Amino acid sequence: MISHNPWTRFFGLSLLFFAAALIIGILIDAVALCLLITALGFLFWNYYHFYTLDSWLRKSRKTAPPEAPGIWGNLFDHIHYLRQRDKQRSSNLANLLKRFKASAIALPDAVISINSPGEIEWWNEKATNLLGLLWPQDKGQRIDNLIRHPEFANYFRDGGHSDPICIVSPVNEDIRLEVRIVEYGKNQRLIIARDISESERLQQMRKDFVANVSH
């Protein structure tokens, strides 16, 4: 168990041992020798636990902390606690990432994750269908090198992403895409592309119908 202030006990015991060594040295008329032996023993004790700590840290995180007295036991327990907490946080982050990817896969729109330099980190299957991204060769490529539509390149580089743009799909000229860039995290971006071909056809049909009726 981790005590709240192990240093008080550590320094207290250290002073006690050296005081005992001093008294014994005075009694046998060998003060320097007794203090030297105590200091070497104290040094060896700490070096031994340094070695134990190093050996334990090199092992699997599942390994229980070594048994040790005093401040070293507190140190081992505290490191073990931090490692377990880090393991739990990593597990939570991995589960969150899995849920995000599962949600993105289920979306009807293309979703692409872009890092700060504009390199592709991840995309869903819809992005393959609508934008032609291929795994794994396109991972790490700049998105503006793969989607070469001039309007998209300007939109991507300008930084003003309040409004979406419409471009032709690079894999099918009959497909019109509404593309929006959403910023999140630290300089991370999501590119979301939606197939609006059908809605545009319906809108054009309504316009044609109204025009024909008006004549």
CSV table of C-alpha atoms in Angstrom, one decimal:
chain,number,residue,atom,x,y,z
A,1,MET,CA,0.0,0.0,0.0
A,2,ILE,CA,1.2,3.5,-0.8
A,3,SER,CA,1.7,5.6,2.3
A,4,HIS,CA,1.1,9.4,2.1
A,5,ASN,CA,4.5,10.5,3.2
A,6,PRO,CA,7.2,7.7,3.0
A,7,TRP,CA,10.1,10.2,3.0
A,8,THR,CA,9.6,11.1,6.7
A,9,ARG,CA,10.0,7.5,7.7
A,10,PHE,CA,12.9,7.0,5.3
A,11,PHE,CA,14.9,9.9,6.6
A,12,GLY,CA,14.1,9.0,10.2
A,13,LEU,CA,15.3,5.4,9.8
A,14,SER,CA,18.4,6.7,8.0
A,15,LEU,CA,19.3,9.0,10.8
A,16,LEU,CA,18.6,6.2,13.3
A,17,PHE,CA,21.0,3.8,11.6
A,18,PHE,CA,23.8,6.4,11.3
A,19,ALA,CA,23.2,7.5,14.9
A,20,ALA,CA,23.5,3.9,16.0
A,21,ALA,CA,26.7,3.5,13.9
A,22,LEU,CA,28.1,6.6,15.5
A,23,ILE,CA,27.4,5.4,19.1
A,24,ILE,CA,28.9,1.9,18.3
A,25,GLY,CA,31.9,3.6,16.8
A,26,ILE,CA,32.5,5.7,19.9
A,27,LEU,CA,32.2,2.7,22.1
A,28,ILE,CA,34.7,0.6,20.2
A,29,ASP,CA,36.9,3.6,19.2
A,30,ALA,CA,36.3,3.2,15.5
A,31,VAL,CA,33.8,5.9,14.5
A,32,ALA,CA,35.1,6.3,10.9
A,33,LEU,CA,35.0,2.6,10.2
A,34,CYS,CA,31.4,2.2,11.6
A,35,LEU,CA,30.1,5.1,9.6
A,36,LEU,CA,31.8,3.8,6.5
A,37,ILE,CA,30.3,0.3,6.9
A,38,THR,CA,26.9,1.8,7.5
A,39,ALA,CA,27.2,4.1,4.4
A,40,LEU,CA,28.3,1.2,2.2
A,41,GLY,CA,25.5,-0.9,3.5
A,42,PHE,CA,23.0,1.9,2.9
A,43,LEU,CA,24.4,2.4,-0.6
A,44,PHE,CA,24.3,-1.4,-1.4
A,45,TRP,CA,20.7,-1.6,-0.2
A,46,ASN,CA,19.6,1.2,-2.5
A,47,TYR,CA,21.6,-0.1,-5.5
A,48,TYR,CA,20.0,-3.5,-5.0
A,49,HIS,CA,16.5,-1.9,-5.2
A,50,PHE,CA,17.6,0.1,-8.2
A,51,TYR,CA,18.5,-3.1,-9.9
A,52,THR,CA,15.2,-4.7,-8.9
A,53,LEU,CA,13.3,-1.7,-10.2
A,54,ASP,CA,15.1,-1.8,-13.6
A,55,SER,CA,14.5,-5.6,-13.9
A,56,TRP,CA,10.8,-5.2,-13.1
A,57,LEU,CA,10.3,-2.3,-15.6
A,58,ARG,CA,11.8,-4.4,-18.4
A,59,LYS,CA,9.2,-7.1,-17.8
A,60,SER,CA,5.5,-7.3,-18.9
A,61,ARG,CA,3.2,-4.7,-17.5
A,62,LYS,CA,1.1,-7.6,-16.1
A,63,THR,CA,3.9,-8.5,-13.6
A,64,ALA,CA,3.1,-7.7,-10.0
A,65,PRO,CA,5.4,-5.2,-8.3
A,66,PRO,CA,8.3,-6.7,-6.3
A,67,GLU,CA,8.0,-6.8,-2.5
A,68,ALA,CA,10.3,-4.2,-0.9
A,69,PRO,CA,10.4,-2.5,2.5
A,70,GLY,CA,10.0,1.2,3.2
A,71,ILE,CA,10.2,3.8,0.5
A,72,TRP,CA,11.1,1.3,-2.2
A,73,GLY,CA,7.9,-0.6,-1.6
A,74,ASN,CA,5.9,2.6,-1.9
A,75,LEU,CA,7.8,3.5,-5.1
A,76,PHE,CA,7.1,0.1,-6.7
A,77,ASP,CA,3.4,0.3,-5.7
A,78,HIS,CA,3.0,3.8,-7.1
A,79,ILE,CA,4.7,2.9,-10.4
A,80,HIS,CA,2.4,-0.2,-10.7
A,81,TYR,CA,-0.6,2.0,-10.0
A,82,LEU,CA,0.4,4.4,-12.8
A,83,ARG,CA,1.1,1.6,-15.2
A,84,GLN,CA,-2.4,0.1,-14.5
A,85,ARG,CA,-4.0,3.5,-14.9
A,86,ASP,CA,-2.2,4.1,-18.2
A,87,LYS,CA,-3.2,0.6,-19.4
A,88,GLN,CA,-6.9,1.4,-18.5
A,89,ARG,CA,-6.7,4.7,-20.3
A,90,SER,CA,-5.2,3.1,-23.4
A,91,SER,CA,-7.9,0.5,-23.3
A,92,ASN,CA,-10.6,3.2,-23.1
A,93,LEU,CA,-9.0,5.1,-25.9
A,94,ALA,CA,-8.8,2.0,-28.1
A,95,ASN,CA,-12.5,1.2,-27.4
A,96,LEU,CA,-13.4,4.8,-28.2
A,97,LEU,CA,-11.5,4.6,-31.5
A,98,LYS,CA,-13.3,1.4,-32.4
A,99,ARG,CA,-16.7,2.9,-31.7
A,100,PHE,CA,-15.8,6.0,-33.8
A,101,LYS,CA,-14.7,3.8,-36.7
A,102,ALA,CA,-17.8,1.6,-36.4
A,103,SER,CA,-19.9,4.7,-36.5
A,104,ALA,CA,-18.0,6.2,-39.4
A,105,ILE,CA,-18.4,2.9,-41.3
A,106,ALA,CA,-22.1,2.9,-40.8
A,107,LEU,CA,-22.5,6.5,-42.2
A,108,PRO,CA,-24.0,6.8,-45.7
A,109,ASP,CA,-21.4,9.5,-46.4
A,110,ALA,CA,-17.7,9.3,-47.2
A,111,VAL,CA,-15.5,10.2,-44.1
A,112,ILE,CA,-11.8,10.8,-44.3
A,113,SER,CA,-9.6,11.7,-41.3
A,114,ILE,CA,-6.7,14.1,-42.2
A,115,ASN,CA,-3.8,15.1,-39.9
A,116,SER,CA,-2.2,18.6,-39.7
A,117,PRO,CA,0.0,18.3,-42.8
A,118,GLY,CA,-3.0,17.2,-44.8
A,119,GLU,CA,-2.1,13.5,-44.9
A,120,ILE,CA,-4.8,10.8,-44.9
A,121,GLU,CA,-4.9,8.8,-41.7
A,122,TRP,CA,-8.1,6.8,-42.1
A,123,TRP,CA,-11.3,6.6,-44.3
A,124,ASN,CA,-14.4,4.5,-44.5
A,125,GLU,CA,-15.6,2.2,-47.3
A,126,LYS,CA,-17.9,4.9,-48.7
A,127,ALA,CA,-14.8,7.1,-49.3
A,128,THR,CA,-13.4,4.3,-51.5
A,129,ASN,CA,-16.6,4.1,-53.5
A,130,LEU,CA,-17.1,7.8,-53.9
A,131,LEU,CA,-13.5,9.2,-54.0
A,132,GLY,CA,-11.5,6.2,-55.1
A,133,LEU,CA,-9.2,5.9,-52.1
A,134,LEU,CA,-7.4,2.6,-51.9
A,135,TRP,CA,-5.9,0.7,-48.9
A,136,PRO,CA,-3.1,0.7,-48.0
A,137,GLN,CA,-1.3,2.7,-50.8
A,138,ASP,CA,-3.2,5.9,-50.2
A,139,LYS,CA,-2.6,6.0,-46.4
A,140,GLY,CA,-0.2,8.8,-45.6
A,141,GLN,CA,-0.8,10.5,-48.9
A,142,ARG,CA,-1.8,14.2,-49.1
A,143,ILE,CA,-5.5,14.4,-49.9
A,144,ASP,CA,-5.0,17.2,-52.4
A,145,ASN,CA,-2.7,15.0,-54.4
A,146,LEU,CA,-5.4,12.3,-54.7
A,147,ILE,CA,-8.4,14.6,-55.3
A,148,ARG,CA,-7.1,16.9,-57.9
A,149,HIS,CA,-10.3,18.9,-58.6
A,150,PRO,CA,-9.2,22.5,-58.6
A,151,GLU,CA,-12.2,23.8,-56.6
A,152,PHE,CA,-11.5,21.1,-53.9
A,153,ALA,CA,-7.7,22.0,-53.8
A,154,ASN,CA,-8.6,25.7,-53.3
A,155,TYR,CA,-11.2,24.8,-50.7
A,156,PHE,CA,-8.8,22.5,-48.8
A,157,ARG,CA,-6.0,25.0,-48.7
A,158,ASP,CA,-7.9,28.2,-48.0
A,159,GLY,CA,-8.9,27.3,-44.4
A,160,GLY,CA,-12.4,28.8,-44.7
A,161,HIS,CA,-14.7,25.8,-44.4
A,162,SER,CA,-17.9,27.3,-43.1
A,163,ASP,CA,-19.8,26.3,-46.4
A,164,PRO,CA,-19.5,23.1,-48.4
A,165,ILE,CA,-18.6,22.8,-52.0
A,166,CYS,CA,-19.9,20.6,-54.8
A,167,ILE,CA,-17.5,18.7,-57.1
A,168,VAL,CA,-17.7,15.8,-59.5
A,169,SER,CA,-16.6,12.4,-58.1
A,170,PRO,CA,-13.2,11.4,-59.3
A,171,VAL,CA,-14.4,7.8,-59.9
A,172,ASN,CA,-17.7,8.6,-61.7
A,173,GLU,CA,-18.5,11.7,-63.6
A,174,ASP,CA,-22.2,11.1,-63.1
A,175,ILE,CA,-21.9,11.5,-59.3
A,176,ARG,CA,-22.0,14.9,-57.8
A,177,LEU,CA,-20.5,15.3,-54.3
A,178,GLU,CA,-21.2,17.8,-51.6
A,179,VAL,CA,-17.8,18.1,-49.7
A,180,ARG,CA,-17.4,19.7,-46.2
A,181,ILE,CA,-14.3,19.9,-44.0
A,182,VAL,CA,-14.8,19.8,-40.3
A,183,GLU,CA,-12.0,20.7,-37.9
A,184,TYR,CA,-11.6,18.9,-34.6
A,185,GLY,CA,-8.9,18.1,-32.0
A,186,LYS,CA,-5.5,19.6,-32.5
A,187,ASN,CA,-5.2,20.5,-36.2
A,188,GLN,CA,-7.2,17.4,-37.2
A,189,ARG,CA,-9.8,17.5,-39.9
A,190,LEU,CA,-12.6,15.4,-41.2
A,191,ILE,CA,-13.6,15.5,-44.9
A,192,ILE,CA,-17.2,14.5,-45.4
A,193,ALA,CA,-18.5,13.9,-48.9
A,194,ARG,CA,-22.1,13.2,-49.6
A,195,ASP,CA,-23.6,11.9,-52.9
A,196,ILE,CA,-26.2,14.6,-53.9
A,197,SER,CA,-26.7,13.4,-57.5
A,198,GLU,CA,-30.2,12.1,-56.9
A,199,SER,CA,-31.3,15.2,-55.0
A,200,GLU,CA,-29.9,17.4,-57.8
A,201,ARG,CA,-31.7,15.3,-60.4
A,202,LEU,CA,-35.0,15.7,-58.5
A,203,GLN,CA,-34.5,19.4,-58.1
A,204,GLN,CA,-33.8,19.8,-61.8
A,205,MET,CA,-37.0,17.7,-62.6
A,206,ARG,CA,-39.0,20.0,-60.4
A,207,LYS,CA,-37.6,23.0,-62.1
A,208,ASP,CA,-38.3,21.5,-65.5
A,209,PHE,CA,-41.8,20.6,-64.4
A,210,VAL,CA,-42.5,24.1,-63.1
A,211,ALA,CA,-41.1,25.6,-66.3
A,212,ASN,CA,-43.3,23.4,-68.5
A,213,VAL,CA,-46.4,24.1,-66.5
A,214,SER,CA,-45.8,27.8,-66.7
A,215,HIS,CA,-45.7,27.6,-70.5
